[in-house]
mmCIF file of C-alpha atoms in Angstrom:
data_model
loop_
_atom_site.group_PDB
_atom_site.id
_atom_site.type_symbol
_atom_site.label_atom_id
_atom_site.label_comp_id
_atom_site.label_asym_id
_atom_site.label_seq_id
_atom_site.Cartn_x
_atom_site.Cartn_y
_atom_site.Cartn_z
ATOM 1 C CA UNK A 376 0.000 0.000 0.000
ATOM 2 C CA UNK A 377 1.593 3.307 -1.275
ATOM 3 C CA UNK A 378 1.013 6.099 1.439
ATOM 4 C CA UNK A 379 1.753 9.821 0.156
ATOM 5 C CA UNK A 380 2.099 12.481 2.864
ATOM 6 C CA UNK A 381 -0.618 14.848 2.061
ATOM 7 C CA UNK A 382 0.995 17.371 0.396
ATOM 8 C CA UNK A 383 0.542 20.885 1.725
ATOM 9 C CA UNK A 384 -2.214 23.204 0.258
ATOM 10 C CA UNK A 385 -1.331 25.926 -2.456
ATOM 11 C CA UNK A 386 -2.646 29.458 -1.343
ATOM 12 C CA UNK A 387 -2.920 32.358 -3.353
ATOM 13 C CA UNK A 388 -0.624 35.218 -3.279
ATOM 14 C CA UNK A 389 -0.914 38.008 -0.516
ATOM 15 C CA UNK A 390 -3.096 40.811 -1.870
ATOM 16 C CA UNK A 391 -1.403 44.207 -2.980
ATOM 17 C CA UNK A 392 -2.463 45.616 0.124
ATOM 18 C CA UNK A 393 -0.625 42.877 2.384
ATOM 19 C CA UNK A 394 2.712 43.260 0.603
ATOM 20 C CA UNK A 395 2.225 39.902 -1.676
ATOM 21 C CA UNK A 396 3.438 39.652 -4.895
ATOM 22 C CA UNK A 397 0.662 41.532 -6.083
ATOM 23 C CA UNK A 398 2.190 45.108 -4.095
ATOM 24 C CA UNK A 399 4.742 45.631 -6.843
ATOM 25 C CA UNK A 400 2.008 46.028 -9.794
ATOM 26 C CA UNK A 401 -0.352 48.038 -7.243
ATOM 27 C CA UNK A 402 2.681 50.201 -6.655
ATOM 28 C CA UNK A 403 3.276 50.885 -10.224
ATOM 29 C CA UNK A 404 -0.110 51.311 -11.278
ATOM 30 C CA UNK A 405 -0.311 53.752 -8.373
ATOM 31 C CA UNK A 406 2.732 55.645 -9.216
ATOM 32 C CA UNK A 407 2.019 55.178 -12.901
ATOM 33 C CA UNK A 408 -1.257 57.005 -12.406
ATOM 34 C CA UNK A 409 0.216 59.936 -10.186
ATOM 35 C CA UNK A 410 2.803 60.417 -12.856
ATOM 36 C CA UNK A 411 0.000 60.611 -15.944
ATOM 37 C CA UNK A 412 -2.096 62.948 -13.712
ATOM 38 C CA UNK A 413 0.649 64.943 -13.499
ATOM 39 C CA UNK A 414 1.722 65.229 -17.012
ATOM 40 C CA UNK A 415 -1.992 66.042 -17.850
ATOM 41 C CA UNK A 416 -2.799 68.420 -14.961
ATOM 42 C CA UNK A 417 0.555 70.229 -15.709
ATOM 43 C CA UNK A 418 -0.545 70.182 -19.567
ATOM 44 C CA UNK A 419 -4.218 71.711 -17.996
ATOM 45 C CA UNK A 420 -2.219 74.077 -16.503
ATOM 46 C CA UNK A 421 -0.023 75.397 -19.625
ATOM 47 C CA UNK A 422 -3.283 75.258 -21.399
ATOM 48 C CA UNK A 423 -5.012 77.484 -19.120
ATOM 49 C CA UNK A 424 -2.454 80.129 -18.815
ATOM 50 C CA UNK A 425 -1.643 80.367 -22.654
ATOM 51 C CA UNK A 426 -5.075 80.877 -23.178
ATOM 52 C CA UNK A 427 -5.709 83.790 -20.696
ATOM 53 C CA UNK A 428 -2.197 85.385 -21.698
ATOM 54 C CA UNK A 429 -2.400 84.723 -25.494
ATOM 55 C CA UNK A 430 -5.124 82.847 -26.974
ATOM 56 C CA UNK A 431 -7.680 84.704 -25.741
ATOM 57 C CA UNK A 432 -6.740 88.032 -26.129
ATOM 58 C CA UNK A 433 -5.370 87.345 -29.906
ATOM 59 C CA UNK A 434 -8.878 85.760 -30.687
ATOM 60 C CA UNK A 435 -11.285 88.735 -29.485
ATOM 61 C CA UNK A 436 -9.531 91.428 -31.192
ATOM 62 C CA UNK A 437 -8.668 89.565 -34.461
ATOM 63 C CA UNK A 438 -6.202 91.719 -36.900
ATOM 64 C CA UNK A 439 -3.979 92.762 -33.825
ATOM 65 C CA UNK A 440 -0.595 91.325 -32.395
ATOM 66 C CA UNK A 441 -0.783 90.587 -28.558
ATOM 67 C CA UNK A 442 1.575 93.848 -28.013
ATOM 68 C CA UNK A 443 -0.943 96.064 -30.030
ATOM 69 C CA UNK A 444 -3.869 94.736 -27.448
ATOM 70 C CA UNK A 445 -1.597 95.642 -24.603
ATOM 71 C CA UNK A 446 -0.859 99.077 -26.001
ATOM 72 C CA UNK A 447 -4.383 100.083 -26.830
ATOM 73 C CA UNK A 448 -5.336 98.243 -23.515
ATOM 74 C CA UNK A 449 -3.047 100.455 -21.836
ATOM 75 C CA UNK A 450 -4.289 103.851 -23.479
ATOM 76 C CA UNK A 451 -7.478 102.923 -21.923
ATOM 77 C CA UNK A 452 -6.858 102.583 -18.315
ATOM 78 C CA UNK A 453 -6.765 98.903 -18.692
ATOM 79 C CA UNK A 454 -5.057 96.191 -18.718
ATOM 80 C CA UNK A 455 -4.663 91.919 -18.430
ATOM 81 C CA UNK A 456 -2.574 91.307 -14.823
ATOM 82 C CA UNK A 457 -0.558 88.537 -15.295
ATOM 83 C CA UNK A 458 -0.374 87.056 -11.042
ATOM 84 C CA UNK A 459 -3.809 85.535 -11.722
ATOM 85 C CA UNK A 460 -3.209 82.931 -14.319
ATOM 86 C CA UNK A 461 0.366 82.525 -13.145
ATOM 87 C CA UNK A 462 -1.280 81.830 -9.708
ATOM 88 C CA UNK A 463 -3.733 79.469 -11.108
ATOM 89 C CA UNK A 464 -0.721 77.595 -13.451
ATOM 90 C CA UNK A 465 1.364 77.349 -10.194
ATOM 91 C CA UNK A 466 -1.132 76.354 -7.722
ATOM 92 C CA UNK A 467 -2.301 73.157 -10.541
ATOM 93 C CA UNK A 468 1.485 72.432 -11.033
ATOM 94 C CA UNK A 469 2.468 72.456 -7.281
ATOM 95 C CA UNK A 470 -1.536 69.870 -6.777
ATOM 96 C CA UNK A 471 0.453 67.465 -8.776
ATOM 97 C CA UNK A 472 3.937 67.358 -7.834
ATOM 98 C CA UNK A 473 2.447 67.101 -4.002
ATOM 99 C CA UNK A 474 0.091 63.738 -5.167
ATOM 100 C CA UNK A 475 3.364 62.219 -6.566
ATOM 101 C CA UNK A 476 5.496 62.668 -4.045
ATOM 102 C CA UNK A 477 2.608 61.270 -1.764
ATOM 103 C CA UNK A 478 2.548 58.606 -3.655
ATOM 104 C CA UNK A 479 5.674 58.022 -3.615
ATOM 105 C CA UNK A 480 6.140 57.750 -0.592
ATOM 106 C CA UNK A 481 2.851 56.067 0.791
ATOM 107 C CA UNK A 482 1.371 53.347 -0.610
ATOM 108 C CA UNK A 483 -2.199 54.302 -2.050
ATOM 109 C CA UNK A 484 -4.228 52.251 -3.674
ATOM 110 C CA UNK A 485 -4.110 53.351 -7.613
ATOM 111 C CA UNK A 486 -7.910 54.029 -7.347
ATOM 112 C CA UNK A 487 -7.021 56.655 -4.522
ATOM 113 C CA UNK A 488 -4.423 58.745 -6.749
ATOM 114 C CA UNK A 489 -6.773 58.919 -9.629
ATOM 115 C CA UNK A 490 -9.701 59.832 -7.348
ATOM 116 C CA UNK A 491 -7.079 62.821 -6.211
ATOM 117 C CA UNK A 492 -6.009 63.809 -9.270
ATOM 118 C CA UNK A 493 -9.616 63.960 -10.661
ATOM 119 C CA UNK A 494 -10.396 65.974 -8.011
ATOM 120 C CA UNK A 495 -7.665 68.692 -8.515
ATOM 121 C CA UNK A 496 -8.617 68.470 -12.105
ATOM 122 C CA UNK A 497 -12.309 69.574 -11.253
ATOM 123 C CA UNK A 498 -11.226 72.059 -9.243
ATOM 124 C CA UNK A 499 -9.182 73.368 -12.889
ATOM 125 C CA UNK A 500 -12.751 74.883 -14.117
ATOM 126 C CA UNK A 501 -13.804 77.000 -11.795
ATOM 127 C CA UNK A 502 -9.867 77.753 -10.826
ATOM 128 C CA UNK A 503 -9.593 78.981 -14.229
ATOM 129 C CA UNK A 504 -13.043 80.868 -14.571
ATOM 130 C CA UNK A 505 -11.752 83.206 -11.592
ATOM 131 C CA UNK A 506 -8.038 83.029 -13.383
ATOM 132 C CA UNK A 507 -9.704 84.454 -16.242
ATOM 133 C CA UNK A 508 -12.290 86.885 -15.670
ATOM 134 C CA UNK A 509 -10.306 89.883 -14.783
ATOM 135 C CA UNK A 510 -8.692 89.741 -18.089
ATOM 136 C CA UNK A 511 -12.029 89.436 -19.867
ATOM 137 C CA UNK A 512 -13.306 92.001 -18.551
ATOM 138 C CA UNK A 513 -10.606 94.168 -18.826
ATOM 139 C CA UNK A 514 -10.182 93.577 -23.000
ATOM 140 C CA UNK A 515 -14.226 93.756 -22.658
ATOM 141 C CA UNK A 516 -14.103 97.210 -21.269
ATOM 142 C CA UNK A 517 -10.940 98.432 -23.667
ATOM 143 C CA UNK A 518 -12.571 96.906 -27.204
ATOM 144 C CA UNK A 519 -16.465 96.732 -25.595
ATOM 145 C CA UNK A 520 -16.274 93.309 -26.771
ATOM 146 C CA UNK A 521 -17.937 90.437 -24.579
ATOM 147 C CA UNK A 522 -15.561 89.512 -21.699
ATOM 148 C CA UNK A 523 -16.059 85.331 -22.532
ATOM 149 C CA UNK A 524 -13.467 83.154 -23.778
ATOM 150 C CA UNK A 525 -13.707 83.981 -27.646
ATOM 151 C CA UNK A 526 -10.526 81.495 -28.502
ATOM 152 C CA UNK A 527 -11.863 77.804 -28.374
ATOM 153 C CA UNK A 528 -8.570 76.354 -26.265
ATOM 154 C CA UNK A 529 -10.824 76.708 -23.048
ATOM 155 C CA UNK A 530 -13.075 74.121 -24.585
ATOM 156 C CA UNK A 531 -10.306 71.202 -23.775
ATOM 157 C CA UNK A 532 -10.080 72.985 -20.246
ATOM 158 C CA UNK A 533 -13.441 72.563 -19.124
ATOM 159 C CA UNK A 534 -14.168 69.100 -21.120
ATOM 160 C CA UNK A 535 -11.122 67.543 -19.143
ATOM 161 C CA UNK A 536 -12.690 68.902 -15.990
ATOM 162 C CA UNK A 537 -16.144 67.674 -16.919
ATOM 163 C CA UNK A 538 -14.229 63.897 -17.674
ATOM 164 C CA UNK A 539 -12.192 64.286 -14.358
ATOM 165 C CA UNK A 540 -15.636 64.975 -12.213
ATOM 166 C CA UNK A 541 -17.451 61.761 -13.617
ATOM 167 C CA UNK A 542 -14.515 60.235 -12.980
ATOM 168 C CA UNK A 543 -14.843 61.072 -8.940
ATOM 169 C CA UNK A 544 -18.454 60.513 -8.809
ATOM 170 C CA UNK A 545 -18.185 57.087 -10.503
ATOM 171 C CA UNK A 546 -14.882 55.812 -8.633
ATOM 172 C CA UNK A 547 -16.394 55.839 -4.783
ATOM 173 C CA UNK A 548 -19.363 54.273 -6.120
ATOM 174 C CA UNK A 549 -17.160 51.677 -8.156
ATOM 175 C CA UNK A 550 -15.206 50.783 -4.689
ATOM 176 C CA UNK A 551 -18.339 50.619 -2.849
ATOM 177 C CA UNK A 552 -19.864 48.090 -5.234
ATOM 178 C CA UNK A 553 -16.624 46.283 -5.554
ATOM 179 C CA UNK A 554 -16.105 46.153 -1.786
ATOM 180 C CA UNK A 555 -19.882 45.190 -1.438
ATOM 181 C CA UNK A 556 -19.384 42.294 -4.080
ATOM 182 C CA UNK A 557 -16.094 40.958 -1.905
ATOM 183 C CA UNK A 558 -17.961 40.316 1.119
ATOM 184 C CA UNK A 559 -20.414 38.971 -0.114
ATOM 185 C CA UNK A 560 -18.669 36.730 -1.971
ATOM 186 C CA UNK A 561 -16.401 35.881 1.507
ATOM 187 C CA UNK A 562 -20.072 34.820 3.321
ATOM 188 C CA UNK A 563 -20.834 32.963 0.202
ATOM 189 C CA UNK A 564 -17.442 30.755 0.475
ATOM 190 C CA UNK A 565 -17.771 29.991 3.918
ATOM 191 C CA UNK A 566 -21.368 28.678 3.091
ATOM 192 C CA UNK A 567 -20.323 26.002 0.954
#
């Protein structure tokens, strides 16, 4: 009669949150995402300040160079402060250097960084509405023009923003289900 020892059971790897094998690709994917939000809230950044500097002004008085709008601008008591849109490029910038170096050194899930970054990215639309309005309204009042964006690069702006807030409405509810799903199928296994 041949008699094996049982052999001992296989178990799955440690979750990502435990350490297990499974850490290292939670860890990328986490950094991975911190480092893509940053590109493109950097990006939303550049955007947004080119637009209230350059774009914007070049595209509601048509026919002029951007130092002609500044001179006539200046003839007429007005004129497009800079520390606004500088402030807003800056403060989006410095949002996403601070979630990578907190994800570097923490461990977040990936699904927390995004939720972060969507968030700051939200925040870009109204950010940039205050950025923006003193220079509308200031090459509104030289040219008696309308003080909106007139160039369509603020378009991107507030799409991405629009993206970035169903992207934090959807993600708790996503974990919740997800979460929701897990225990129930724990009870489920120790049914059976």
């Amino acid at each position: 009669m041949d008699h094996h020892p049982a052999q001992p059971r296989q178990t799955a790897p440690a979750p990502a949150e435990a350490g297990g094998r499974g850490a290292v690709s939670s860890r990328s994917a986490a950094v991975a995402v911190a480092v893509i939000g940053a590109v493109v809230t950097i990006g939303y950044a550049a955007l947004g300040l080119a637009q209230i500097l350059v774009l914007n002004p070049l595209a509601a008085v048509p026919g002029m160079e951007l130092d002609q709008i500044r001179a006539v601008m200046a003839t007429r008591g007005e004129r497009i402060d800079a520390w606004p849109p500088v402030t807003f490029a800056v403060v989006g910038a410095g949002l996403a250097v601070v979630i990578v170096v907190a994800t570097l050194a923490g461990r977040p899930r990936p699904t927390t960084v995004l939720l972060f970054v969507s968030l700051g990215l939200v925040g870009g639309a109204p950010a940039y509405w205050i950025a923006s309005f003193g220079a509308g309204m200031s090459l509104a009042d030289a040219f008696a023009i309308g003080g909106g964006d007139v160039s369509p690069w603020a378009v991107p702006l507030y799409a991405v923003s629009a993206v970035a807030l169903v992207t934090a409405l959807v993600l708790p509810v996503a974990r919740a289900a997800r979460g929701r799903a897990q225990i129930l199928r724990t009870s489920t296994d120790r049914t059976v």
